[in-house]
Amino acid sequence: MATVTLKGIKKVYDNKVTAVHDFDLEIADKEFIVLVGPSGCGKSTTLRMVAGLEDISAGDLYIGDRRVNDVEPKDRDIAMVFQSYALYPHMTVYDNMAFALKLRKMPKDEIDRRVKEAAAILDITQYLDRKPKALSGGQRQRVAIGRAIVREPQVFLMDEPLSNLDAKLRNQMRAEIIKLRQRIDTTFIYVTHDQTEAMTLGDRIVIMKDGFIQQIGTPQEVFDEPTNMFVAGFIGTPQMNFFDGKVVKKGDGYELHTHGAVMELTKAAQEKLKAQNITEKDVTVGIRPEHVHLAEASKATLGAKVDVSEMMGSEIYLHVDADGKDVVLRIPSTELPSEWRAGIPYGTQIAFTFPPELLHLFDPETEKNILL
Amino acid sequence: MRRSSMSKALVRRETISGYLFLLPSLIFFVGFVVYPMIMCVYTSFFDATMGKDRQDIFIGLQNYKDLFKDPAFLKALKNTLVIVIVSVPVTCAFSLWVSSAIYKMRGPIRSAFRCIFYLPVVTGSVAVTVVWKWMYNNYYGIFNYIGKGLGIIEKNINWLGDERFALGCIILILLTTSVGQPIVLYVSALGNVDNSLVEAAQVDGANDLQVFWKIKWPQIMPTTLYIMVITTINSFQCFALIQLLTSGGPNHSTDTIMYYIYYQAFKLYHYGYGNAMGVILAIIIAIFSAVQFKLAKADTSY
Ligand SMILES: Nc1ncnc2c1ncn2[C@@H]1O[C@H](COP(=O)(O)OP(=O)(O)OP(=O)(O)O)[C@@H](O)[C@H]1O
Ligand SMILES: [Mg+2]
């Protein structure tokens, strides 16, 4: 239970690779922070610097009020769950979990109490005498988590703990981590490259790319107000659609031209554009698949031809070709005409549009969101 | 029906060709390992002399009985055990110490160290022994020179000719030639220890020493076991050094079983007697190795 503060943290590896640039983040006590981003963006590096397994090249790291840049991992009072679990193969599950406590010379009965309690929480009591080799992936995962929770650490670090599990087990463990989090109530830093995990677990999400923080915010914030095209594209499945477009000043307001359609913008959006003294500007329009809907062809719709329709049960994923642009639509099956419920034939001509309050506008050059 | 009979034929064909491939090495193994071993045990029950015209006389266990009354054999046995008991732990500890110091170094430096320690292994015992013989020399040896220079010894010591020092000197040479391979093995074993285990232990609160003994040591146990076994066998079979340096002297103080076998069998032509010693040596080595396996197994099973 402690705050964690990263001030201008930077990591340059021996081979001159700068893996993390100027990382600034204040993590509140008992907050669940998720670091998310594509492979190689520096998530693990950041986590390992917090753990003390990697030197910090520049900047300051505080756990609580203590600056810990030069404190060894063993004195930081953190626990970490590794991607490979890193269970000690020569020790039983019990000894794996008791290891840290024994090192701290905790009384035997206290160790026993904590291990048994954690084992009960994680439902691994019957495996306590086994060696890790004799456990399944999911069970090893639980032991790894158990080894961390018996410590009752100030900060809990997890590096892609679920990535070695199959899809079903992953969903199950994700739910368990949410439950666990309510029980043990400490500060978490969780690394993943899976945006679903990030969205479901995090109080706040830190989205990274190439060693730079792209955005920090609650799941709602990063979903509704992505600061740039990278975040917009990274969060949400299927990915957000992007079109080329243009905003044009018309009288006192603005309208949006894209692929032949002319759309209105919200009052708030028009105010933002006005504040930036824009008269005419090329933009990238972003709209999430679930926010697109079919419509009668009109001035405000885009025309497209159906390529593939994927029936997912409650909804249909429609891949269409709009003017040579691949666009994905997510349409609840109940909104489809009955002849299309089972799938829409290839080549069908459709028209679609989207509500102005749900679209995003980005500067095509800087890729920044211009409506924020 | 047809299918299963076909696959049976296939299996038979594979088995036969398997044995055919094995045949050359099998012949070699039987001819040069199994047969001599049996002959060794067999002749140990005879008063065998390797002489052309003399008939070997069956004497049952007499050779073995004589052995345990032979003070020279008992002395050789004692010397051999001393060599083993000193050199196995020292070799293991020293090579572990060197390896854990060098395995984290950069590639070229690590290779240089490995090379230095491995050199005596590949140099060949005759060359190494010649150098040591010179270093131990009574008149112009470097040990006497340095010892006197530093004031540790007053007058020249005849290292190899003095009962008090000879065995120690032999053990010292044995050590230099036997640490090479363990170091190479340990360096790679330590390098192969999963680093995330080490990191997990550090995060769990272990200091460097605890990481070493509680994580790395159990991980390299199989290597330690292997090193102990080969060093034990090598030490038991210490022969060339003795032959080249002291011929067992002075006063049998550097006799080893291996050397005494050679002495009895090939110098005195007590062939059966020598073979009886060989059998006993083999039994002792087997017991030692089995015990080491048992002890280490208890620690390594995972
Ligand atoms: N020990 C190292 N030496 C040099 N460069 C490294 C080292 N470890 C990582 N890097 C580099 O630093 C960058 C960030 O790596 P990092 O492991 O933090 O990525 P990540 O976000 O955790 O990716 P992943 O999702 O694949 O685990 C990468 O470009 C990587 O190549
Ligand atoms: Mg990583």
XYZ file of C-alpha atoms and ligand atoms in Angstrom:
706
model
C 0.000 0.000 0.000
C 1.868 2.963 -1.252
C 1.960 5.539 -3.960
C 4.448 5.105 -6.759
C 5.816 8.130 -8.528
C 7.855 8.067 -11.712
C 9.452 11.393 -12.593
C 11.125 11.742 -15.964
C 12.205 8.109 -15.914
C 14.400 7.131 -18.801
C 16.064 3.908 -19.791
C 18.993 3.618 -22.152
C 20.287 0.087 -22.608
C 23.967 -0.715 -23.068
C 23.464 -0.989 -26.802
C 22.325 2.669 -26.830
C 18.699 1.696 -27.357
C 16.482 4.146 -25.512
C 13.649 1.905 -24.412
C 11.777 4.429 -22.266
C 11.677 8.211 -22.669
C 10.692 10.693 -19.971
C 8.139 8.582 -18.235
C 5.998 10.640 -15.855
C 3.322 8.954 -13.814
C 1.852 9.339 -10.372
C 0.185 6.210 -9.119
C -2.183 6.664 -6.223
C -2.287 4.353 -3.252
C -4.271 1.196 -4.080
C -4.625 2.171 -7.676
C -4.601 -0.460 -10.432
C -2.469 0.859 -13.270
C -2.150 -0.985 -16.548
C 0.725 -0.365 -18.939
C -0.348 -1.340 -22.405
C 1.169 -1.053 -25.858
C 2.499 -3.077 -28.747
C 5.488 -5.380 -28.432
C 8.768 -3.613 -27.772
C 7.234 -0.345 -26.572
C 9.030 -0.470 -23.219
C 6.357 -1.782 -20.869
C 8.481 -4.506 -19.327
C 11.443 -2.187 -19.102
C 9.375 0.323 -17.135
C 8.043 -2.362 -14.812
C 11.504 -3.813 -14.287
C 12.824 -0.395 -13.349
C 10.120 -0.128 -10.715
C 11.090 -3.590 -9.470
C 14.761 -2.633 -9.376
C 15.783 -5.325 -11.837
C 16.918 -2.698 -14.310
C 18.970 0.427 -13.598
C 17.241 3.735 -14.112
C 19.250 5.851 -16.583
C 17.667 9.163 -15.605
C 14.782 10.456 -13.513
C 13.483 9.648 -10.060
C 11.424 6.788 -8.768
C 9.553 7.036 -5.484
C 7.702 4.321 -3.643
C 5.732 6.108 -0.973
C 7.969 9.032 -0.032
C 11.183 7.098 -0.436
C 13.368 7.626 -3.475
C 14.319 4.109 -4.493
C 16.501 4.577 -7.588
C 19.442 3.046 -5.764
C 17.567 0.649 -3.527
C 18.012 -3.032 -4.263
C 14.957 -5.040 -5.346
C 14.968 -6.964 -2.092
C 14.570 -3.775 -0.087
C 11.798 -2.224 -2.166
C 8.963 -4.244 -0.666
C 7.442 -5.127 -3.985
C 6.224 -8.434 -5.340
C 6.323 -9.400 -8.954
C 4.598 -11.994 -11.077
C 6.694 -12.918 -14.087
C 5.448 -13.793 -17.523
C 7.246 -17.131 -17.345
C 6.009 -17.499 -13.721
C 9.620 -18.130 -12.627
C 8.575 -20.692 -10.039
C 11.523 -22.275 -8.256
C 11.537 -25.734 -9.837
C 13.301 -27.460 -6.953
C 10.793 -26.309 -4.338
C 7.263 -27.462 -3.667
C 4.387 -25.082 -4.179
C 4.348 -24.486 -0.442
C 8.049 -23.645 -0.351
C 7.737 -21.432 -3.382
C 5.141 -19.393 -1.581
C 6.950 -19.477 1.753
C 10.359 -18.559 0.288
C 10.126 -14.805 0.686
C 8.661 -15.116 4.175
C 11.391 -17.494 5.300
C 14.006 -15.062 4.046
C 12.424 -12.457 6.255
C 12.683 -14.823 9.209
C 8.969 -14.723 9.831
C 7.737 -17.141 12.538
C 6.809 -20.563 11.179
C 3.165 -20.474 12.193
C 2.699 -17.050 10.636
C 4.237 -18.332 7.377
C 1.972 -21.340 7.515
C -1.079 -19.207 8.108
C -0.329 -16.876 5.214
C 0.532 -19.616 2.742
C -2.579 -21.604 3.591
C -4.726 -18.515 3.338
C -3.346 -17.534 -0.060
C -3.659 -21.111 -1.248
C -7.302 -21.113 -0.208
C -7.982 -17.847 -2.034
C -6.379 -19.205 -5.186
C -7.822 -22.678 -4.833
C -4.466 -24.454 -4.907
C -4.535 -25.992 -1.438
C -4.448 -29.547 -2.785
C -1.258 -28.847 -4.767
C 0.856 -27.446 -1.936
C 3.107 -30.522 -1.817
C 3.700 -30.712 -5.539
C 6.637 -29.421 -7.501
C 5.802 -26.827 -10.167
C 6.588 -29.325 -12.917
C 3.553 -31.348 -11.920
C 1.144 -28.447 -12.394
C -0.804 -27.186 -15.382
C -0.218 -23.719 -16.806
C -3.196 -22.242 -15.013
C -2.156 -23.786 -11.702
C 1.389 -22.477 -12.062
C -0.074 -19.077 -12.743
C -1.980 -19.245 -9.468
C 1.103 -20.291 -7.576
C 3.009 -17.370 -9.048
C 0.275 -15.023 -7.891
C 0.127 -16.775 -4.535
C 3.850 -16.314 -4.068
C 3.309 -12.603 -4.537
C 0.272 -12.146 -2.322
C 1.657 -13.902 0.755
C 4.199 -11.113 0.875
C 1.534 -8.449 1.390
C 3.797 -6.075 -0.513
C 3.454 -2.353 -0.937
C 3.294 -2.688 -4.675
C 2.259 -5.576 -6.829
C 3.903 -5.855 -10.247
C 2.684 -8.172 -12.975
C 4.316 -8.616 -16.359
C 1.885 -10.165 -18.836
C 0.839 -12.792 -16.307
C -1.875 -14.217 -18.519
C -0.129 -14.342 -21.857
C 0.896 -17.994 -21.555
C -2.638 -19.191 -20.964
C -5.176 -20.266 -23.541
C -8.055 -17.946 -24.321
C -10.584 -19.543 -22.007
C -8.278 -19.755 -19.031
C -7.180 -16.210 -19.680
C -10.726 -14.897 -19.380
C -11.207 -16.900 -16.217
C -7.963 -15.691 -14.626
C -8.748 -12.139 -15.617
C -11.966 -12.337 -13.669
C -10.040 -13.820 -10.751
C -7.529 -11.012 -10.785
C -10.398 -8.537 -10.543
C -11.744 -10.444 -7.529
C -8.298 -10.766 -6.024
C -7.740 -7.095 -6.396
C -10.797 -6.379 -4.299
C -9.558 -8.720 -1.590
C -5.979 -7.659 -1.276
C -6.399 -3.998 -2.062
C -2.902 -2.796 -2.769
C -1.185 -0.822 -5.499
C -0.931 -2.724 -8.769
C 1.121 -2.135 -11.869
C 0.086 -4.532 -14.566
C 1.716 -4.931 -17.962
C -0.094 -6.347 -20.943
C -0.275 -5.929 -24.688
C -3.904 -6.959 -24.672
C -6.241 -3.997 -24.734
C -9.159 -6.042 -23.380
C -7.161 -6.867 -20.265
C -6.175 -3.234 -19.956
C -9.735 -1.991 -20.265
C -11.246 -4.514 -17.863
C -8.587 -4.397 -15.156
C -7.236 -0.881 -15.020
C -8.358 2.022 -12.921
C -6.168 3.968 -15.257
C -4.409 2.858 -18.404
C -1.056 4.047 -19.658
C -0.769 3.556 -23.385
C 2.802 3.435 -24.673
C 4.444 3.360 -28.047
C 8.164 3.297 -28.869
C 9.069 4.207 -25.302
C 6.788 7.248 -25.147
C 3.589 7.570 -23.158
C 0.749 8.260 -25.575
C -2.032 8.762 -23.096
C -2.881 8.178 -19.466
C -6.503 7.910 -18.497
C -9.386 5.814 -17.245
C -10.648 3.150 -19.629
C -13.594 5.417 -20.406
C -11.348 8.383 -21.143
C -8.959 6.579 -23.457
C -11.888 5.018 -25.244
C -13.964 8.160 -25.654
C -11.247 10.762 -25.921
C -8.154 9.257 -27.493
C -5.444 11.879 -27.745
C -4.147 10.603 -31.044
C -4.737 8.130 -33.820
C -2.459 5.533 -32.240
C -4.514 5.373 -29.055
C -7.745 5.514 -31.041
C -6.617 2.572 -33.117
C -5.105 0.592 -30.263
C -8.067 0.680 -27.906
C -11.238 -1.064 -28.991
C -11.894 -4.103 -31.165
C -12.380 -4.214 -34.031
C -10.136 -1.252 -34.630
C -11.487 2.239 -35.205
C -12.091 3.134 -38.869
C -10.244 6.081 -40.335
C -11.302 8.090 -43.385
C -9.802 11.031 -45.173
C -11.971 14.105 -44.923
C -12.032 17.830 -44.805
C -13.651 20.352 -42.474
C -14.923 23.477 -44.193
C -16.129 26.684 -42.640
C -19.673 27.403 -43.678
C -21.187 30.615 -42.403
C -20.754 30.618 -38.657
C -20.265 26.843 -38.393
C -18.373 23.974 -39.921
C -19.289 20.953 -41.945
C -17.401 17.764 -42.625
C -16.849 16.397 -46.110
C -15.752 12.807 -46.390
C -15.909 10.432 -49.322
C -18.686 12.426 -50.911
C -20.782 12.699 -47.779
C -21.431 15.995 -46.077
C -22.046 15.826 -42.360
C -22.755 18.183 -39.569
C -20.557 18.550 -36.539
C -21.615 19.037 -32.950
C -21.698 22.485 -31.413
C -18.781 21.621 -29.175
C -16.703 20.409 -32.092
C -17.441 23.523 -34.084
C -16.367 25.670 -31.133
C -13.060 23.762 -30.952
C -12.420 24.293 -34.646
C -13.295 27.937 -34.414
C -10.921 28.379 -31.525
C -8.150 27.063 -33.743
C -9.020 29.591 -36.471
C -9.588 26.917 -39.050
C -11.283 27.849 -42.282
C -10.572 24.725 -44.220
C -8.487 21.769 -43.161
C -7.777 18.222 -44.230
C -8.579 15.822 -41.393
C -8.636 12.137 -40.615
C -12.060 11.082 -39.440
C -12.180 8.290 -36.888
C -15.259 6.284 -36.077
C -15.587 3.057 -34.123
C -17.234 0.096 -35.878
C -19.991 -0.062 -33.286
C -20.880 3.573 -33.883
C -21.530 3.166 -37.594
C -25.053 2.309 -38.681
C -26.786 1.492 -41.905
C -28.987 4.202 -43.378
C -31.011 5.120 -46.446
C -28.639 6.648 -48.995
C -28.647 10.422 -48.637
C -26.379 13.467 -48.599
C -24.957 12.430 -45.220
C -24.172 8.794 -45.995
C -21.237 6.984 -47.509
C -21.813 4.284 -50.070
C -20.059 0.933 -49.883
C -20.027 -2.604 -51.176
C -20.092 -5.573 -48.801
C -16.935 -7.699 -48.835
C -17.350 -10.074 -45.929
C -19.977 -10.398 -43.288
C -19.108 -12.213 -40.089
C -22.008 -13.439 -38.049
C -20.972 -13.281 -34.381
C -24.370 -14.195 -32.914
C -25.712 -11.092 -31.306
C -24.066 -8.872 -33.871
C -22.602 -8.912 -37.302
C -19.156 -7.646 -38.303
C -19.500 -6.176 -41.746
C -16.367 -5.528 -43.754
C -17.239 -3.170 -46.574
C -15.366 -1.400 -49.305
C -16.122 2.310 -49.316
C -14.380 4.035 -52.168
C -11.438 1.622 -51.977
C -11.280 2.016 -48.205
C -11.802 -1.006 -45.969
C -14.366 -0.167 -43.307
C -15.690 -2.353 -40.509
C -19.191 -2.018 -39.128
C -20.565 -3.713 -36.019
C -24.290 -4.023 -36.306
C -26.567 -5.652 -33.731
C -28.437 -8.463 -35.486
C -31.721 -7.073 -34.242
C -31.219 -3.950 -36.328
C -30.841 -5.912 -39.538
C -33.674 -6.631 -41.955
C -34.685 -10.247 -41.584
C -33.286 -11.323 -44.973
C -29.818 -10.176 -43.854
C -29.779 -11.849 -40.411
C -27.848 -14.856 -41.623
C -25.281 -12.730 -43.448
C -25.208 -10.155 -46.180
C -24.230 -11.386 -49.652
C -20.963 -10.274 -51.191
C -21.293 -7.211 -53.374
C -24.478 -5.871 -51.806
C -24.596 -2.091 -52.093
C -25.201 -0.383 -48.745
C -25.073 3.086 -47.285
C -23.922 4.001 -43.806
C -23.466 7.005 -41.610
C -22.506 7.863 -38.056
C -23.661 10.345 -35.439
C -21.557 13.516 -35.199
C -21.139 13.249 -31.416
C -19.271 9.934 -31.748
C -16.792 10.778 -34.459
C -13.191 11.844 -33.850
C -11.135 14.248 -35.935
C -7.373 13.947 -36.174
C -4.741 16.094 -37.808
C -3.391 13.891 -40.607
C 0.144 15.174 -40.095
C 0.588 15.147 -36.322
C -2.060 12.430 -35.837
C -3.298 14.419 -32.796
C -6.951 14.615 -31.900
C -8.033 18.152 -32.847
C -11.291 18.053 -30.934
C -9.667 17.808 -27.473
C -5.371 -57.930 -40.351
C -3.107 -57.306 -43.290
C -2.180 -53.912 -41.949
C -1.171 -55.147 -38.563
C 0.965 -57.970 -39.982
C 2.608 -55.477 -42.291
C 3.422 -53.151 -39.458
C 4.842 -56.086 -37.523
C 7.157 -56.838 -40.404
C 8.103 -53.193 -40.472
C 8.890 -53.203 -36.791
C 11.056 -56.277 -37.224
C 12.894 -54.692 -40.125
C 13.535 -51.595 -38.071
C 14.786 -53.588 -35.130
C 17.150 -55.560 -37.311
C 18.549 -52.511 -39.044
C 18.865 -50.851 -35.658
C 21.067 -53.656 -34.403
C 23.023 -53.644 -37.651
C 23.875 -50.001 -37.157
C 24.845 -50.787 -33.606
C 27.010 -53.740 -34.581
C 30.405 -52.051 -35.123
C 30.375 -50.301 -31.781
C 28.858 -53.362 -30.151
C 31.723 -55.545 -31.358
C 34.169 -52.951 -30.155
C 32.454 -52.644 -26.797
C 32.257 -56.369 -26.189
C 35.764 -57.035 -27.434
C 37.565 -54.284 -25.632
C 35.413 -53.566 -22.596
C 33.171 -56.444 -21.628
C 35.559 -59.284 -22.377
C 38.557 -57.777 -20.549
C 36.315 -56.989 -17.590
C 35.189 -60.584 -17.354
C 38.732 -61.812 -17.821
C 39.885 -59.481 -15.084
C 37.405 -60.879 -12.589
C 38.129 -64.414 -13.764
C 41.904 -64.233 -13.482
C 41.681 -62.623 -10.080
C 40.848 -66.084 -8.753
C 44.046 -67.551 -10.152
C 47.686 -67.344 -9.397
C 48.102 -65.992 -12.892
C 51.485 -64.798 -14.080
C 51.081 -64.180 -17.784
C 54.020 -66.504 -18.271
C 53.873 -68.655 -21.415
C 54.704 -72.039 -19.986
C 53.375 -71.744 -16.480
C 49.888 -73.024 -15.831
C 47.606 -70.667 -13.901
C 46.587 -72.237 -10.625
C 43.108 -71.720 -9.227
C 43.431 -70.342 -5.739
C 39.910 -69.045 -5.070
C 39.841 -65.924 -2.904
C 43.459 -66.251 -1.844
C 44.502 -63.148 -3.818
C 41.892 -61.106 -2.032
C 42.903 -62.469 1.338
C 46.538 -61.710 0.660
C 45.681 -58.206 -0.430
C 44.328 -57.179 2.923
C 47.468 -58.476 4.583
C 49.738 -56.633 2.172
C 50.881 -53.407 3.913
C 51.852 -51.863 0.576
C 48.321 -52.359 -0.751
C 46.786 -50.940 2.404
C 49.065 -47.956 2.124
C 48.144 -47.502 -1.538
C 44.483 -47.747 -0.602
C 44.943 -45.134 2.086
C 46.849 -42.812 -0.259
C 44.201 -43.195 -2.935
C 41.440 -42.380 -0.481
C 43.375 -39.338 0.731
C 43.741 -38.150 -2.855
C 40.034 -38.638 -3.524
C 38.856 -37.107 -0.271
C 41.039 -34.047 -0.741
C 40.798 -33.508 -4.460
C 37.077 -34.063 -5.080
C 35.777 -31.375 -2.702
C 38.639 -29.022 -3.504
C 38.126 -29.429 -7.247
C 34.389 -28.878 -6.930
C 34.702 -25.895 -4.612
C 37.536 -24.262 -6.511
C 35.958 -24.675 -9.928
C 32.612 -23.453 -8.613
C 34.301 -20.414 -7.125
C 36.227 -19.592 -10.305
C 33.213 -20.183 -12.527
C 30.875 -18.043 -10.494
C 33.439 -15.280 -10.654
C 33.957 -15.485 -14.414
C 30.623 -16.576 -15.885
C 29.189 -13.080 -15.896
C 32.215 -11.498 -17.531
C 32.234 -10.416 -21.154
C 32.703 -13.119 -23.759
C 36.425 -12.687 -24.560
C 37.552 -12.341 -20.936
C 35.483 -15.344 -19.935
C 36.978 -17.355 -22.766
C 40.473 -16.319 -21.751
C 39.938 -17.598 -18.209
C 38.365 -20.804 -19.411
C 41.293 -21.272 -21.719
C 43.855 -20.809 -18.965
C 42.225 -23.340 -16.704
C 41.578 -25.765 -19.515
C 45.125 -25.632 -20.846
C 46.594 -28.247 -18.470
C 43.866 -30.649 -19.533
C 44.810 -30.539 -23.188
C 48.540 -30.145 -22.734
C 49.026 -33.807 -21.952
C 50.227 -35.162 -18.668
C 53.804 -35.791 -19.731
C 54.430 -32.175 -20.679
C 52.697 -30.869 -17.576
C 54.560 -33.300 -15.381
C 57.925 -32.333 -16.782
C 57.256 -28.722 -15.867
C 56.119 -29.631 -12.384
C 59.102 -31.882 -11.898
C 61.271 -28.899 -12.621
C 59.306 -26.663 -10.266
C 59.564 -29.187 -7.456
C 63.253 -29.803 -8.060
C 65.454 -30.049 -5.009
C 68.249 -27.835 -6.354
C 66.888 -25.388 -8.868
C 63.088 -25.700 -8.444
C 61.055 -22.542 -8.299
C 59.248 -23.554 -5.106
C 62.444 -23.749 -3.158
C 63.620 -20.501 -4.711
C 60.481 -18.592 -3.831
C 60.122 -20.294 -0.451
C 63.597 -19.273 0.537
C 63.183 -15.810 -0.941
C 60.142 -15.202 1.195
C 61.734 -16.793 4.216
C 59.062 -19.480 4.528
C 61.580 -22.309 4.352
C 65.123 -22.311 5.571
C 66.799 -24.800 3.316
C 65.922 -26.601 0.119
C 63.198 -29.192 0.432
C 63.199 -32.296 -1.698
C 59.485 -31.992 -2.343
C 58.917 -35.224 -4.166
C 61.514 -37.142 -2.229
C 60.173 -36.332 1.204
C 57.497 -38.592 2.644
C 55.816 -35.666 4.344
C 55.294 -33.660 1.168
C 55.261 -36.071 -1.744
C 51.570 -36.975 -1.678
C 50.566 -33.336 -1.226
C 52.672 -32.384 -4.223
C 50.994 -35.036 -6.317
C 47.566 -33.831 -5.243
C 48.462 -30.264 -6.184
C 49.368 -31.299 -9.724
C 46.273 -33.435 -9.944
C 44.171 -30.417 -9.018
C 45.616 -28.229 -11.767
C 44.821 -30.844 -14.369
C 41.377 -31.640 -13.059
C 39.743 -28.227 -12.576
C 39.659 -27.393 -16.291
C 36.680 -29.437 -17.278
C 34.602 -28.662 -14.169
C 35.142 -24.949 -14.765
C 33.971 -25.193 -18.342
C 30.958 -27.210 -17.214
C 30.105 -24.893 -14.334
C 30.414 -21.766 -16.456
C 27.885 -23.078 -18.897
C 25.628 -24.471 -16.172
C 25.590 -21.138 -14.337
C 24.960 -19.314 -17.591
C 22.000 -21.586 -18.215
C 20.272 -20.883 -14.915
C 17.015 -19.185 -15.834
C 17.598 -15.530 -15.073
C 13.988 -14.924 -14.177
C 14.416 -17.331 -11.250
C 17.258 -15.188 -9.996
C 15.197 -12.055 -10.463
C 12.213 -13.613 -8.743
C 14.413 -14.467 -5.776
C 15.829 -10.942 -5.663
C 12.353 -9.481 -5.641
C 11.432 -12.022 -2.968
C 14.125 -10.485 -0.796
C 17.153 -12.703 -1.304
C 20.639 -11.224 -1.168
C 23.378 -12.392 -3.520
C 24.518 -15.181 -1.244
C 20.995 -16.460 -0.737
C 20.318 -16.276 -4.463
C 23.402 -18.383 -5.014
C 22.776 -21.088 -2.456
C 19.013 -21.276 -2.608
C 18.431 -20.827 -6.325
C 21.532 -21.317 -8.429
C 23.107 -24.123 -6.435
C 20.077 -26.443 -6.664
C 19.787 -25.577 -10.345
C 23.355 -26.633 -11.093
C 23.165 -29.740 -8.901
C 23.121 -32.130 -11.856
C 26.375 -30.571 -13.074
C 27.878 -30.801 -9.604
C 26.947 -34.445 -9.460
C 28.541 -35.133 -12.812
C 31.680 -33.252 -11.810
C 31.907 -35.138 -8.533
C 31.604 -38.467 -10.248
C 34.182 -37.800 -12.951
C 36.597 -36.224 -10.488
C 36.199 -39.175 -8.150
C 36.907 -41.635 -10.921
C 39.873 -39.610 -12.161
C 41.320 -39.327 -8.690
C 40.924 -43.028 -8.021
C 42.706 -43.737 -11.236
C 45.599 -41.384 -10.616
C 48.504 -43.185 -12.251
C 50.503 -41.290 -14.857
C 51.638 -38.633 -12.405
C 52.952 -41.246 -10.005
C 54.599 -43.234 -12.739
C 56.329 -40.154 -14.117
C 57.289 -38.430 -10.898
C 57.835 -40.770 -7.981
C 57.133 -44.348 -9.009
C 55.298 -44.706 -5.742
C 58.199 -43.648 -3.592
C 59.589 -42.625 -1.260
C 58.748 -45.655 0.840
C 55.359 -46.224 -0.852
C 54.224 -42.810 0.347
C 52.796 -41.973 -3.080
C 51.600 -45.399 -4.061
C 48.058 -45.402 -5.373
C 46.002 -48.469 -6.103
C 46.274 -47.793 -9.780
C 50.031 -47.554 -9.613
C 50.332 -50.582 -7.366
C 48.232 -52.627 -9.799
C 50.598 -51.655 -12.562
C 53.579 -52.432 -10.368
C 52.330 -55.866 -9.316
C 50.986 -56.892 -12.703
C 53.582 -55.556 -15.083
C 56.716 -55.278 -13.013
C 56.376 -58.396 -10.864
C 54.055 -60.307 -13.214
C 51.631 -61.010 -10.360
C 48.845 -60.834 -12.847
C 46.055 -62.409 -10.825
C 46.991 -60.374 -7.798
C 46.827 -57.156 -9.804
C 43.455 -58.085 -11.236
C 42.081 -58.720 -7.781
C 43.088 -55.167 -6.888
C 41.413 -53.936 -10.056
C 38.195 -55.618 -9.034
C 38.343 -54.023 -5.610
C 39.060 -50.600 -7.111
C 36.083 -50.949 -9.437
C 33.844 -51.886 -6.519
C 35.034 -48.925 -4.467
C 34.492 -46.494 -7.349
C 31.032 -47.919 -7.951
C 30.114 -47.492 -4.292
C 31.421 -43.928 -4.185
C 29.544 -42.939 -7.325
C 26.342 -44.569 -6.127
C 26.515 -42.725 -2.829
C 27.113 -39.410 -4.601
C 24.165 -40.082 -6.883
C 21.946 -40.884 -3.928
C 22.968 -37.794 -2.006
C 22.610 -35.454 -4.969
C 19.393 -37.057 -6.190
C 17.703 -36.149 -2.937
C 18.408 -32.532 -3.763
C 17.771 -32.418 -7.475
C 14.517 -34.182 -8.083
C 12.161 -31.789 -9.778
N 18.499 -6.140 -22.153
C 18.252 -5.351 -23.206
N 19.278 -4.818 -23.904
C 19.031 -4.012 -24.950
N 17.833 -3.668 -25.393
C 16.764 -4.167 -24.750
C 16.924 -5.035 -23.624
N 15.695 -5.378 -23.188
C 14.830 -4.761 -24.000
N 15.454 -4.036 -24.934
C 14.821 -3.205 -25.969
O 14.045 -2.225 -25.328
C 12.795 -2.067 -25.985
C 11.660 -2.267 -25.006
O 11.650 -3.602 -24.570
P 10.586 -4.155 -23.542
O 10.986 -5.533 -23.191
O 10.425 -3.189 -22.434
O 9.290 -4.182 -24.429
P 7.825 -4.645 -24.030
O 6.956 -3.469 -24.185
O 7.810 -5.322 -22.721
O 7.495 -5.681 -25.191
P 6.762 -7.099 -25.115
O 5.312 -6.841 -25.209
O 7.272 -7.779 -26.351
O 7.172 -7.777 -23.861
C 12.804 -3.031 -27.149
O 13.128 -2.310 -28.306
C 13.867 -4.016 -26.801
O 14.481 -4.467 -27.976
Mg 7.555 -7.376 -22.066
